[in-house]
Amino acid sequence: MRVAVIGAGVIGLSTALCIHEQYHSLVPALELEVYADRYTPHTTSDGAAGLWQPYASDHSNLQEILWNKETFDHLLGHLGSPAAKEMGLFLISGYNLFTQPVPDPSWKNIVLGFRNLTPKELELFPGYSYGWFNTALMLECRSYLPWLSNRLTQRGVKFFQKKVESFQEVSGDGVDVVINCTGLRAGELQPDPELQPGRGQIIKVRAPWVKHFVITHATDSGVYNSPYVIPGSELTALGGINQRGNWSEENSTQDHKTIWENCCRLLPTLQKAKIVEEWSGLRPTRPRVRLERETVQHGHGQAEVIHNYGHGGFGITIHWGCAMAAARLLGTILQEKKLAGQPRPRL
Amino acid sequence: MAAPKVAVIGAGVIGLSTALCIVETCPGCSVTVLADQFSPNTTSDVAAGILIPHTYPGTPIHVQKQWFKETFTYLFAISNSAEASEAGIHLISGWQVFKNTPKEELPFWSDVVLGFRLMSEAELQKFPQHRFGQAFTTLKCDCPPYLLWLQKRLKATGVQMYTRKVADLWELHSEYNIVVNCAGIGAHQLVGDEKLFPVRGQVLKVHAPWVKNFIRDGDGSTYIYPGVHKVTLGGTREQESWSLSPDPGTTKDIFDRCCSLEPSLHRAQDITVRVGLRPSRQSVRLQREVLSQGGDKLSVVHNYGHGAGGFSMHRGTAKEAARLVGDCIAALQDSSSRAKL
């Protein structure tokens, strides 16, 4: 039974690990392979700050809410383990700021210690009249992806550096199931008009005195188009850009100015911070995550595909719940193949 | 009377902040700081500098609360300004956890720090040996940066600072009108205060930049305070020990206790060990005194004995000391003008 995962960002690698953990002892001949043209540190996931936080105003369905919770609880369980630092996993507290009162988010009971901000705390943030405080998790992909890769390598999973041009290319080669974790470029394997880039830009600074995340929300700007500051284990990410339909991965001087001025206005202490890096990435934005099976017809037959892409700006937040769901879909396929009896003829 | 000449003894957080308050409230004064140790070799440099008050049994609670509030307000303003990083002042959130529910559920300072509330069940699960906890956001003053920043501000106003070991307050009587005694644990020898005693504290300063929240055991014995560059792990409270040498057994014990509160600390690097002697007393000695020998007098203001609460109370007690210096000046001018009659 050959299973190929396409994509080596947080979605691809975690899905691969989840699948191997669940099925390697149940399916003795399971061969798991990962195909990707970009590996860490060059994936979209590597550029993300890594904060676990779903969107503030939930258009997500109940399923996505549950996947978020599954991810948080899974990570929380790893916090006390010796692997936490290697995974890039740690607790962090911080602020969400609004210009007017808003309903509590669906995730208020998932994170730790959720509460509204007091008037004295709001004095820190002129221009914002309402907000939340809570403790959440950071999962830095520059550590997490290598950690996942190591776990997979230890388990005998094979990695291939390759740009896959079609499902047929992989399934025609004898792969039984393809797991499509190609993020924004899923459209190249199968057109998907709902999948659009949400371009982001981030300035990374050295500001080790900043211990809290600060995320602002503006009702008219849309998600991630309002300044935010997210401290990592070494550098602090400043952002606030989300441009729908912009495919450019080049840093923009205008966006740099916007981010810098807005974040320094938000946190005046940042004025003295030294700029170390700048990065642009494309969030694989979709109205909802595409997580489903599909039997894709092609010239020489058909391919069993499990899609797991379109996680927008909340890939890290939702990844484990999606990986588990994808693994369940694989389980269904495995059941069907068992019921069908005969192994597929190999030409 | 010509510009009053004020000597401040001590260059820890108390001496420097008191000197600054005097300059702010008595612009006509000439202020000089004299100390045998400057940063990074003061007791203050060893301390984490977190604003969580220590309660003095001998001082009324409303006075302590006033001191803490003044200190917190002062630092809060700086923490959100462009000066914050240079001054080493930053906000920090975290938890104070208790194995046994404390007698006092709400400490006197709970409405001064930010967002004080009881920890939820989910938060307490991270601390399986503890049954009760408080969550809040407070401030931290990192040293040396904070002391160096105070020194920089003092120098900008013309205050001179000299390394000098003052053996006796009276030796200053010919050069200065007023002496402000911020000698900390040094006051034991300097003015022979038997009520002042050291409480030895050993700490580890480690590199663990992923630790963003403080954790403190409510019994005060174990704490994890992340600073700008290093995390302070503590600690000990050894009464009447004067030893400034780190003890290796203690180092291991502190590390183990902190790792049991925060397991990721096992991966901490660059561990350095320091020892400080908390200048402890039933109450802070904050009072005026006039020394006289023969016909000569020397006005003295004492501001020492802050024990474990130096950073938490520094600005409040410095302002009070500056007020007392003002009283000394008024008294001197009064007797000086009477002498002219």
XYZ file of C-alpha atoms in Angstrom:
688
model
C 0.000 0.000 0.000
C 1.768 3.126 -1.241
C 0.575 6.467 0.007
C 2.094 9.649 -1.388
C 1.774 12.999 0.361
C 2.317 15.979 -1.937
C 3.493 19.040 -0.039
C 5.938 19.442 2.830
C 4.559 22.405 4.706
C 2.916 22.030 8.099
C -0.117 20.342 6.518
C 1.794 17.800 4.426
C 4.268 16.740 7.092
C 1.762 16.544 9.940
C -0.680 14.586 7.793
C 2.109 12.171 6.867
C 3.053 11.705 10.513
C -0.537 11.224 11.599
C -1.078 8.615 8.910
C 2.078 6.715 9.752
C 1.370 6.769 13.486
C -2.116 5.367 12.969
C -1.647 2.821 10.224
C 1.915 1.530 10.121
C 1.158 -1.314 12.483
C -2.265 -2.029 10.960
C -1.100 -2.057 7.353
C 2.179 -3.990 7.281
C 3.026 -3.101 3.699
C 2.367 0.598 4.146
C 4.880 2.702 2.228
C 4.626 6.407 2.853
C 6.329 8.943 0.587
C 6.506 12.731 0.601
C 6.869 14.718 -2.620
C 7.529 18.452 -2.605
C 9.459 21.053 -4.528
C 9.917 23.204 -1.434
C 11.059 21.956 1.950
C 11.725 23.804 5.214
C 12.834 26.610 5.519
C 11.338 27.544 2.139
C 7.675 26.672 2.663
C 4.834 29.094 3.376
C 4.604 27.601 6.880
C 8.190 28.627 7.652
C 7.338 32.285 7.218
C 4.353 32.233 9.542
C 4.877 33.602 13.041
C 3.364 30.430 14.459
C 0.713 31.700 16.835
C -2.199 29.369 17.514
C -5.216 31.590 16.994
C -8.260 31.117 14.770
C -9.856 34.152 13.157
C -11.556 36.438 15.667
C -14.930 36.506 13.988
C -15.938 33.029 13.112
C -17.196 32.261 9.693
C -15.801 28.809 10.293
C -18.093 25.860 10.572
C -18.348 23.616 13.605
C -15.999 21.107 12.001
C -13.204 23.673 11.695
C -13.824 24.787 15.279
C -13.377 21.194 16.437
C -10.210 20.760 14.369
C -8.806 23.917 15.988
C -9.583 22.543 19.439
C -8.065 19.173 18.595
C -4.884 20.916 17.488
C -4.641 23.064 20.618
C -5.247 20.158 22.967
C -2.749 17.989 21.093
C -0.069 20.671 21.343
C -0.879 21.457 24.972
C -0.276 17.798 25.733
C 3.230 18.107 24.293
C 4.120 21.232 26.271
C 5.567 19.449 29.268
C 7.458 16.917 27.178
C 11.203 17.053 26.542
C 10.446 17.528 22.829
C 8.692 20.871 23.302
C 11.693 23.083 22.689
C 12.799 21.065 19.684
C 9.280 21.325 18.292
C 9.367 25.096 18.674
C 6.400 24.894 21.040
C 5.798 27.238 23.971
C 3.084 29.143 25.805
C 2.547 32.823 25.132
C 0.067 35.375 26.457
C -1.224 38.457 24.760
C -3.797 40.915 23.578
C -6.464 41.133 20.884
C -7.625 44.709 20.359
C -10.823 46.115 18.869
C -12.275 49.555 18.258
C -15.684 48.479 19.533
C -17.155 45.664 21.644
C -17.352 42.308 19.868
C -18.829 38.946 20.835
C -16.489 36.432 22.455
C -14.829 34.099 19.917
C -15.666 30.415 19.504
C -12.240 29.559 20.885
C -12.542 31.410 24.188
C -12.706 28.168 26.154
C -10.002 26.455 24.137
C -7.225 28.900 25.031
C -6.192 29.445 28.655
C -7.406 32.201 30.910
C -9.524 34.076 28.351
C -10.896 37.378 29.666
C -11.775 40.897 28.574
C -9.249 43.699 28.981
C -9.498 46.084 31.913
C -9.615 49.876 31.401
C -6.049 50.211 32.686
C -4.793 47.692 30.146
C -6.601 49.524 27.357
C -4.625 52.664 28.316
C -1.659 50.906 26.740
C -3.400 50.921 23.372
C -4.842 54.331 22.476
C -7.403 54.029 19.699
C -8.672 50.668 20.909
C -11.584 50.554 23.303
C -12.159 46.832 23.750
C -10.096 43.690 23.855
C -9.240 40.237 25.039
C -6.380 38.720 27.014
C -5.526 35.049 26.889
C -2.696 32.558 26.948
C -2.190 30.531 23.786
C 0.574 28.542 22.095
C 3.334 29.322 19.650
C 4.509 26.636 17.245
C 7.459 27.865 15.230
C 7.604 25.986 11.946
C 11.296 26.607 11.471
C 11.644 24.145 14.360
C 8.413 22.154 13.970
C 8.911 21.168 10.345
C 12.431 19.786 10.931
C 11.087 17.978 13.997
C 8.276 16.415 11.929
C 10.793 15.525 9.210
C 13.020 13.787 11.754
C 10.107 11.784 13.167
C 9.122 10.768 9.627
C 12.662 9.831 8.635
C 13.013 7.728 11.777
C 9.876 5.902 10.695
C 11.298 5.142 7.294
C 9.192 7.625 5.338
C 10.912 8.619 2.105
C 11.257 12.172 0.867
C 11.521 13.233 -2.765
C 12.447 16.678 -4.046
C 10.120 17.010 -7.007
C 7.474 19.293 -8.406
C 4.496 17.027 -9.057
C 2.636 18.216 -12.165
C -0.436 15.974 -11.954
C -2.145 13.366 -9.794
C -1.690 10.958 -12.635
C 2.067 11.339 -12.477
C 2.033 9.899 -8.976
C -0.859 7.445 -9.099
C 0.150 6.131 -12.513
C 3.462 5.189 -10.918
C 1.785 2.714 -8.585
C 0.800 4.953 -5.686
C -2.525 3.827 -4.241
C -3.602 7.016 -2.474
C -2.460 10.604 -3.016
C -2.781 13.106 -0.174
C -2.968 16.582 -1.682
C -1.387 19.053 0.764
C -0.175 21.482 -1.875
C -1.500 24.651 -0.254
C -1.892 27.606 -2.584
C -0.645 25.749 -5.637
C -3.345 23.080 -5.419
C -4.911 24.947 -8.332
C -2.090 23.724 -10.554
C -3.065 20.106 -9.918
C -6.782 20.745 -10.243
C -8.365 24.161 -10.934
C -10.036 25.606 -7.857
C -11.473 29.108 -8.301
C -12.203 29.311 -4.576
C -8.500 29.108 -3.744
C -6.831 32.520 -3.760
C -3.593 33.929 -2.411
C -3.827 36.129 0.678
C -0.472 37.852 0.409
C 1.235 38.694 3.688
C 4.448 40.480 4.527
C 6.361 40.262 7.781
C 9.231 42.267 9.253
C 11.252 40.329 11.819
C 12.965 42.400 14.489
C 15.063 41.806 17.559
C 12.901 42.998 20.445
C 13.368 40.493 23.251
C 11.667 42.787 25.789
C 8.325 42.187 24.086
C 6.789 39.185 25.849
C 3.179 39.376 24.612
C 1.506 39.060 21.256
C -0.601 42.080 20.267
C -3.136 41.628 17.489
C -5.382 44.430 16.334
C -8.622 44.086 14.458
C -10.283 46.744 12.318
C -13.831 46.047 11.255
C -13.351 47.390 7.753
C -9.892 46.006 6.968
C -10.490 42.305 6.973
C -8.497 39.693 8.820
C -4.711 40.199 9.148
C -4.926 43.604 7.454
C -4.502 45.357 10.777
C -1.173 45.585 12.609
C 0.048 42.713 14.756
C 3.162 41.953 16.791
C 4.066 38.348 17.615
C 7.206 37.554 19.650
C 8.984 34.351 18.717
C 11.688 32.500 20.583
C 14.354 34.685 18.963
C 12.793 37.342 16.769
C 9.526 39.264 16.876
C 7.277 39.290 13.811
C 5.572 42.530 12.798
C 2.779 42.249 10.270
C -0.625 43.377 9.174
C -0.910 42.734 5.462
C -3.438 40.496 3.706
C -3.874 41.232 0.028
C -6.375 39.039 -1.744
C -5.411 38.012 -5.225
C -1.832 39.304 -5.024
C 0.562 36.549 -6.138
C 3.796 38.477 -5.546
C 6.286 36.912 -3.169
C 8.523 39.975 -3.363
C 8.784 42.321 -0.395
C 7.078 45.630 -1.061
C 8.581 48.896 0.202
C 5.117 50.349 0.615
C 4.013 47.414 2.742
C 7.228 47.666 4.767
C 6.388 51.287 5.546
C 2.802 50.415 6.455
C 3.844 47.612 8.772
C 6.655 49.541 10.439
C 4.666 52.735 11.060
C 1.556 50.939 12.262
C 3.405 48.588 14.579
C 5.545 51.358 16.066
C 2.407 53.363 16.708
C 0.860 50.331 18.361
C 3.967 49.547 20.466
C 6.235 52.612 20.757
C 8.965 50.466 22.321
C 9.523 48.907 18.881
C 11.100 52.104 17.577
C 14.402 50.915 19.043
C 14.127 47.386 17.646
C 16.660 46.269 15.064
C 15.248 44.920 11.790
C 16.749 41.527 10.973
C 14.628 39.914 8.225
C 11.742 40.561 5.907
C 9.559 37.998 4.153
C 6.478 37.750 1.982
C 4.243 34.717 1.677
C 0.935 33.713 0.197
C -1.761 32.396 2.512
C -3.712 29.621 0.754
C -7.064 31.289 1.295
C -10.375 29.533 0.693
C -13.918 30.071 2.084
C -13.388 26.789 3.902
C -10.702 24.149 4.090
C -10.967 21.516 1.367
C -10.719 18.257 3.250
C -12.415 15.470 1.315
C -11.914 12.385 -0.768
C -12.092 12.398 -4.511
C -11.659 9.752 -7.121
C -9.922 11.631 -9.916
C -10.338 10.194 -13.383
C -7.409 10.424 -15.731
C -6.241 8.900 -18.968
C -4.933 5.612 -17.593
C -7.415 5.055 -14.839
C -8.214 6.801 -11.643
C -6.487 8.171 -8.599
C -7.726 8.057 -5.036
C -7.056 11.536 -3.731
C -7.559 13.020 -0.297
C -7.516 16.794 -0.462
C -6.205 18.738 2.538
C -5.555 22.320 1.493
C -6.868 25.872 1.742
C -6.019 26.652 5.384
C -5.556 30.387 4.825
C -3.893 32.140 7.715
C -4.762 29.470 10.265
C -2.842 26.435 9.016
C -0.814 25.983 12.159
C -3.907 26.574 14.271
C -5.903 23.812 12.573
C -3.247 21.443 11.266
C -3.520 18.493 13.623
C -7.295 18.303 13.509
C -7.087 18.243 9.719
C -4.315 15.649 9.750
C -6.494 13.386 11.912
C -9.474 13.922 9.598
C -7.364 13.117 6.548
C -6.109 9.988 8.285
C -9.715 8.944 8.933
C -10.498 9.380 5.249
C -7.522 7.179 4.431
C -8.926 4.646 6.868
C -12.131 4.580 4.857
C -10.196 3.955 1.678
C -8.177 1.191 3.325
C -11.398 -0.459 4.493
C -12.815 -0.334 0.975
C -9.711 -1.869 -0.487
C -9.808 -4.662 2.061
C -13.440 -5.300 1.256
C -12.611 -5.296 -2.458
C -10.226 -8.156 -1.711
C -7.784 -8.230 -4.616
C -4.705 -6.088 -4.633
C -4.573 -3.713 -7.595
C -2.808 -5.256 -10.590
C 0.512 -3.638 -11.220
C 1.410 -3.136 -14.860
C 22.236 79.443 52.301
C 23.988 78.456 49.082
C 22.695 75.545 46.994
C 22.265 72.664 49.441
C 24.844 69.935 48.921
C 23.311 66.478 49.119
C 25.277 63.226 49.167
C 23.428 60.024 48.371
C 25.223 56.927 49.628
C 24.516 53.820 47.537
C 24.127 53.203 43.814
C 21.666 50.341 43.794
C 18.069 50.858 42.725
C 17.286 52.725 45.950
C 20.265 55.103 45.856
C 19.929 55.983 42.183
C 16.155 56.407 42.192
C 16.337 58.484 45.369
C 19.002 60.717 43.815
C 16.787 61.158 40.782
C 13.745 62.065 42.881
C 15.799 64.624 44.821
C 16.949 66.226 41.578
C 13.347 66.282 40.342
C 11.919 67.857 43.503
C 14.796 70.123 44.561
C 16.207 71.574 41.355
C 18.428 73.940 43.295
C 20.294 71.101 45.049
C 23.689 69.813 44.149
C 23.468 66.014 44.347
C 26.394 63.609 44.430
C 26.204 59.805 44.519
C 28.852 57.982 46.546
C 29.044 54.191 46.528
C 31.587 51.452 46.935
C 29.798 49.406 44.268
C 28.127 50.422 41.034
C 26.255 48.286 38.499
C 26.841 45.416 37.695
C 28.097 44.732 41.224
C 25.215 45.929 43.376
C 22.625 43.788 45.148
C 20.072 45.170 42.688
C 21.978 43.624 39.781
C 21.391 40.160 41.208
C 17.673 40.638 41.721
C 15.221 39.829 38.942
C 13.534 43.193 39.466
C 9.968 41.913 39.243
C 7.203 44.062 40.654
C 5.576 41.693 43.118
C 5.621 43.300 46.569
C 7.027 41.827 49.689
C 4.977 42.690 52.764
C 6.771 44.504 55.570
C 5.315 43.498 58.941
C 6.215 46.846 60.506
C 4.702 49.213 57.925
C 0.994 50.026 57.567
C -0.482 48.303 54.519
C -1.905 51.514 53.065
C 1.590 53.020 53.049
C 3.050 49.991 51.284
C 0.235 50.077 48.787
C 0.938 53.763 48.087
C 4.627 53.069 47.534
C 3.862 50.188 45.208
C 1.266 52.119 43.285
C 3.643 55.037 42.719
C 6.364 52.670 41.538
C 4.039 50.749 39.255
C 2.542 53.881 37.695
C 5.967 55.385 37.086
C 7.351 52.268 35.407
C 4.127 51.572 33.500
C 4.520 54.855 31.647
C 8.125 54.110 30.728
C 7.317 50.528 29.683
C 5.164 51.773 26.849
C 7.568 54.409 25.563
C 10.520 54.395 23.208
C 12.803 54.391 26.277
C 11.561 51.027 27.497
C 14.200 48.859 25.878
C 17.078 51.034 27.055
C 15.651 51.188 30.576
C 15.085 47.424 30.612
C 11.457 47.814 31.652
C 8.816 45.509 30.240
C 5.417 44.067 30.971
C 5.229 40.418 31.842
C 2.296 38.110 32.531
C 2.264 34.925 34.506
C 1.081 32.896 37.425
C 1.560 32.668 41.176
C 0.716 29.130 42.242
C 0.111 27.710 45.687
C 0.294 24.173 47.008
C -2.035 25.221 49.790
C -4.698 27.888 49.515
C -3.269 31.067 51.059
C -4.956 32.727 54.036
C -5.232 35.918 52.058
C -6.853 35.238 48.700
C -6.424 38.833 47.549
C -3.036 40.429 48.280
C -3.030 44.187 48.945
C -1.536 44.842 45.533
C -4.032 42.864 43.475
C -5.737 45.983 42.116
C -2.465 47.709 41.245
C -1.091 45.051 38.896
C -3.028 44.422 35.689
C -5.800 41.921 35.098
C -5.477 40.142 38.450
C -7.740 37.124 38.702
C -7.787 33.566 39.994
C -6.400 30.884 37.699
C -8.852 28.617 35.918
C -8.900 24.830 36.347
C -7.403 24.449 32.871
C -4.500 26.742 33.767
C -3.858 24.901 37.017
C -3.507 21.628 35.132
C -0.094 22.818 34.049
C 0.910 22.734 37.734
C -0.162 19.330 39.059
C 1.369 19.876 42.516
C -0.458 23.147 43.058
C -4.116 23.616 43.916
C -4.659 27.347 43.745
C -3.293 30.171 41.684
C -3.460 33.797 40.640
C -2.834 35.176 37.166
C -1.807 38.760 36.485
C 0.377 41.067 34.445
C 3.088 43.105 36.097
C 6.344 44.884 35.278
C 9.979 43.889 35.443
C 13.087 46.088 35.689
C 16.086 44.362 34.201
C 19.448 45.172 35.690
C 22.028 46.369 34.698
C 19.959 48.244 32.041
C 17.670 49.947 34.547
C 20.505 51.092 36.792
C 22.535 52.287 33.811
C 19.518 54.185 32.538
C 19.078 55.860 35.945
C 22.780 56.747 35.938
C 22.467 58.236 32.473
C 19.525 60.405 33.549
C 21.380 61.524 36.659
C 24.483 62.484 34.683
C 22.330 64.470 32.275
C 21.205 66.655 35.176
C 24.772 67.217 36.346
C 24.845 64.691 39.197
C 28.376 63.420 39.867
C 29.004 59.820 40.895
C 32.118 58.602 42.713
C 33.380 55.247 43.854
C 34.016 55.749 47.532
C 33.557 53.585 50.576
C 32.042 55.749 53.268
C 32.985 54.305 56.664
C 31.032 56.735 58.805
C 28.312 59.242 57.901
C 30.059 61.954 59.903
C 33.098 61.903 57.576
C 30.897 63.730 55.067
C 29.811 66.558 57.359
C 32.269 69.126 56.089
C 31.530 68.537 52.395
C 27.743 68.058 52.436
C 24.709 69.541 54.157
C 22.536 66.500 53.836
C 23.420 62.821 53.559
C 20.908 60.331 52.222
C 21.685 56.812 53.403
C 20.671 54.294 50.731
C 23.416 51.867 51.638
C 21.172 48.810 51.686
C 22.822 45.917 53.497
C 25.832 48.205 53.953
C 23.844 50.154 56.543
C 24.478 47.314 58.989
C 28.077 48.444 59.257
C 27.673 52.085 58.212
C 25.200 53.087 60.901
C 25.321 49.975 63.083
C 21.671 49.041 62.558
C 21.207 45.739 64.386
C 17.631 45.468 63.127
C 18.955 45.083 59.582
C 19.912 41.539 58.600
C 20.846 39.817 55.366
C 18.594 37.262 53.705
C 20.854 35.511 51.260
C 19.442 34.811 47.837
C 21.100 32.685 45.201
C 19.792 32.840 41.629
C 20.572 31.412 38.224
C 20.438 33.548 35.129
C 19.835 31.352 32.071
C 19.220 31.673 28.349
C 15.733 30.286 27.635
C 14.087 32.837 25.340
C 11.000 30.703 24.685
C 9.868 31.229 28.272
C 7.553 34.246 28.022
C 5.551 34.020 31.256
C 6.663 34.250 34.879
C 5.872 31.499 37.349
C 6.186 31.967 41.086
C 5.448 29.570 43.882
C 3.332 31.502 46.371
C 5.574 30.399 49.220
C 8.267 32.570 47.635
C 10.850 29.815 47.460
C 10.806 29.092 43.734
C 10.378 31.489 40.853
C 10.992 31.899 37.139
C 11.213 35.495 35.915
C 11.944 36.012 32.204
C 13.945 39.165 31.541
C 14.959 40.848 28.323
C 17.861 38.511 27.618
C 17.977 36.057 30.475
C 15.527 34.241 32.701
C 16.150 34.514 36.452
C 15.595 31.252 38.307
C 15.385 31.295 42.051
C 15.845 30.986 44.812
C 16.835 30.861 48.427
C 16.001 32.850 51.529
C 18.772 32.133 53.999
C 18.556 34.325 57.055
C 21.718 35.693 58.599
C 24.009 34.272 55.922
C 26.573 36.802 54.730
C 28.202 34.601 52.097
C 28.331 35.967 48.588
C 29.832 32.785 47.130
C 27.547 30.624 44.991
C 26.875 27.180 46.434
C 26.858 24.383 43.810
C 24.412 22.206 45.739
C 22.023 25.135 45.929
C 22.417 25.728 42.201
C 21.278 22.200 41.425
C 18.410 22.476 43.886
C 17.146 25.736 42.366
C 17.421 24.311 38.864
C 15.501 21.171 39.824
C 12.728 23.110 41.536
C 12.336 25.438 38.575
C 12.341 22.575 36.071
C 9.531 20.924 37.952
C 7.478 24.098 37.491
C 8.579 24.575 33.874
C 10.027 21.385 32.313
C 11.281 23.138 29.171
C 13.963 24.761 31.353
C 15.920 21.521 31.075
C 17.007 22.956 27.718
C 18.240 26.238 29.184
C 21.764 27.326 28.265
C 24.486 29.719 29.460
C 23.758 29.321 33.152
C 25.388 31.906 35.411
C 25.002 31.922 39.176
C 24.769 34.995 41.387
C 24.239 35.754 45.036
C 22.722 38.812 46.704
C 22.018 39.736 50.297
C 18.547 41.171 50.683
C 18.798 44.106 53.121
C 15.946 42.917 55.329
C 14.161 44.657 58.113
C 10.725 44.613 59.806
C 10.073 47.884 58.035
C 11.958 50.137 55.639
C 13.907 52.724 57.605
C 12.631 55.898 55.999
C 13.219 58.779 58.407
C 15.176 61.937 59.156
C 17.928 62.206 61.714
C 20.242 65.029 62.746
C 23.747 64.034 63.789
C 25.748 66.481 65.825
C 29.281 66.630 67.164
C 30.519 69.689 68.948
C 28.704 72.580 67.347
C 28.393 70.914 63.937
C 25.346 69.217 62.590
C 24.648 66.867 59.711
C 21.145 66.211 58.383
C 20.551 62.607 57.455
C 17.720 60.905 55.628
C 17.671 57.119 55.845
C 16.138 55.066 53.053
C 17.205 51.452 53.446
C 15.989 48.024 54.544
C 13.777 47.137 51.576
C 14.545 43.417 51.832
C 12.879 41.448 49.052
C 10.780 44.413 47.981
C 13.312 46.930 46.707
C 12.184 47.085 43.118
C 8.507 46.948 43.998
C 8.778 49.938 46.326
C 11.701 51.894 44.985
C 10.014 54.896 43.410
C 7.506 55.309 46.235
C 10.175 55.279 48.937
C 12.486 57.455 46.826
C 9.786 60.111 46.583
C 9.211 59.959 50.314
C 12.967 60.274 50.925
C 13.112 63.264 48.569
C 10.279 64.827 50.527
C 12.256 64.314 53.734
C 15.284 65.928 52.055
C 13.018 68.851 51.273
C 12.121 69.028 54.958
C 15.831 69.014 55.843
C 16.500 71.882 53.451
C 13.613 73.876 54.882
C 14.912 73.285 58.400
C 18.436 74.295 57.395
C 17.243 77.437 55.655
C 15.121 78.232 58.658
C 18.020 77.935 61.121
C 20.360 79.646 58.658
C 18.117 82.680 58.363
C 17.635 82.756 62.107
C 21.401 82.667 62.530
C 21.585 85.814 60.437
C 19.433 87.790 62.848
